[in-house]
């Protein structure tokens, strides 16, 4: 007896569409958004924060443009995470976290 079940395989990756970043009452311009995100994003991404289109371009491209601006991996991940929350329509005051405090070493001289 032979089985006639076939498994459907898909070789195309699932692509998630990212919504473009737009102004909101809490953040009327891109500099305000980067200032609220923190992590020196407003100082390091100043050239890309001239308009929402340029900032959305960075968000859609990913971390390569941020790496060129001199942001480290943790900061890039945090900023991209914040952009994802913001593009979903959440206000920055709902999802912004302060950076972790440095670890304390005890017993070392």
CSV table of C-alpha atoms in Angstrom, one decimal, residues 1-95:
chain,number,residue,atom,x,y,z
A,1,UNK,CA,0.0,0.0,0.0
A,2,UNK,CA,1.5,3.3,-1.1
A,3,UNK,CA,0.8,6.6,0.5
A,4,UNK,CA,-0.4,9.4,-1.7
A,5,UNK,CA,0.3,12.2,0.7
A,6,UNK,CA,2.6,14.9,-0.6
A,7,UNK,CA,4.2,17.6,1.4
A,8,UNK,CA,4.1,21.1,0.0
A,9,UNK,CA,7.5,22.7,0.1
A,10,UNK,CA,8.0,26.4,-0.3
A,11,UNK,CA,11.4,27.7,-1.1
A,12,UNK,CA,10.5,31.4,-0.9
A,13,UNK,CA,11.3,33.2,2.3
A,14,UNK,CA,8.5,34.8,4.3
A,15,UNK,CA,9.0,38.5,3.8
A,16,UNK,CA,7.6,40.8,6.3
A,17,UNK,CA,6.5,44.1,5.1
A,18,UNK,CA,7.7,47.0,7.2
A,19,UNK,CA,5.5,50.0,7.5
A,20,UNK,CA,7.2,53.4,6.8
A,21,UNK,CA,7.8,55.6,9.8
A,22,UNK,CA,5.4,58.6,10.0
A,23,UNK,CA,4.9,61.5,12.4
A,24,UNK,CA,2.6,61.2,15.4
A,25,UNK,CA,1.4,63.7,18.0
A,26,UNK,CA,4.1,62.6,20.4
A,27,UNK,CA,6.9,62.8,17.8
A,28,UNK,CA,6.1,65.5,15.1
A,29,UNK,CA,9.6,65.3,13.5
A,30,UNK,CA,12.3,62.5,13.2
A,31,UNK,CA,14.7,64.2,15.6
A,32,UNK,CA,12.1,64.0,18.4
A,33,UNK,CA,11.7,60.3,17.8
A,34,UNK,CA,15.5,59.7,17.9
A,35,UNK,CA,15.8,61.8,21.0
A,36,UNK,CA,13.1,59.8,22.8
A,37,UNK,CA,14.7,56.5,21.7
A,38,UNK,CA,18.0,57.6,23.2
A,39,UNK,CA,21.3,55.8,22.9
A,40,UNK,CA,22.8,58.8,21.1
A,41,UNK,CA,20.7,58.0,18.1
A,42,UNK,CA,19.8,61.7,17.6
A,43,UNK,CA,23.5,62.7,17.4
A,44,UNK,CA,24.7,59.8,15.3
A,45,UNK,CA,21.9,59.6,12.8
A,46,UNK,CA,21.5,63.4,12.4
A,47,UNK,CA,22.0,63.3,8.6
A,48,UNK,CA,19.4,60.7,8.1
A,49,UNK,CA,16.9,62.4,10.5
A,50,UNK,CA,16.3,65.4,8.1
A,51,UNK,CA,13.0,63.8,6.9
A,52,UNK,CA,10.7,60.9,7.6
A,53,UNK,CA,11.5,59.5,4.2
A,54,UNK,CA,15.3,59.3,5.0
A,55,UNK,CA,14.6,57.8,8.4
A,56,UNK,CA,12.2,55.2,6.9
A,57,UNK,CA,14.8,54.3,4.3
A,58,UNK,CA,17.2,53.4,7.2
A,59,UNK,CA,14.5,51.4,8.9
A,60,UNK,CA,13.7,49.5,5.7
A,61,UNK,CA,17.4,48.8,4.8
A,62,UNK,CA,18.2,47.5,8.3
A,63,UNK,CA,21.4,47.8,10.3
A,64,UNK,CA,23.9,48.4,7.5
A,65,UNK,CA,23.2,52.1,7.3
A,66,UNK,CA,23.4,52.4,11.1
A,67,UNK,CA,26.7,50.5,11.2
A,68,UNK,CA,28.1,53.1,8.7
A,69,UNK,CA,27.0,55.8,11.2
A,70,UNK,CA,29.1,54.2,13.9
A,71,UNK,CA,26.4,52.5,16.0
A,72,UNK,CA,27.4,49.4,17.8
A,73,UNK,CA,25.4,46.1,17.6
A,74,UNK,CA,23.4,46.5,20.8
A,75,UNK,CA,22.4,50.1,19.9
A,76,UNK,CA,21.5,49.1,16.3
A,77,UNK,CA,19.3,46.2,17.6
A,78,UNK,CA,17.6,48.5,20.1
A,79,UNK,CA,17.0,51.3,17.6
A,80,UNK,CA,15.6,48.8,15.0
A,81,UNK,CA,13.4,47.3,17.7
A,82,UNK,CA,12.1,50.7,18.6
A,83,UNK,CA,11.5,51.6,15.0
A,84,UNK,CA,9.5,48.3,14.7
A,85,UNK,CA,7.3,49.2,17.7
A,86,UNK,CA,6.9,52.8,16.4
A,87,UNK,CA,5.9,51.6,12.9
A,88,UNK,CA,3.2,49.4,14.5
A,89,UNK,CA,1.6,52.6,15.8
A,90,UNK,CA,2.7,52.5,19.5
A,91,UNK,CA,3.8,55.7,21.1
A,92,UNK,CA,7.4,56.0,22.2
A,93,UNK,CA,6.4,56.6,25.8
A,94,UNK,CA,4.9,53.1,25.9
A,95,UNK,CA,8.0,51.1,24.8
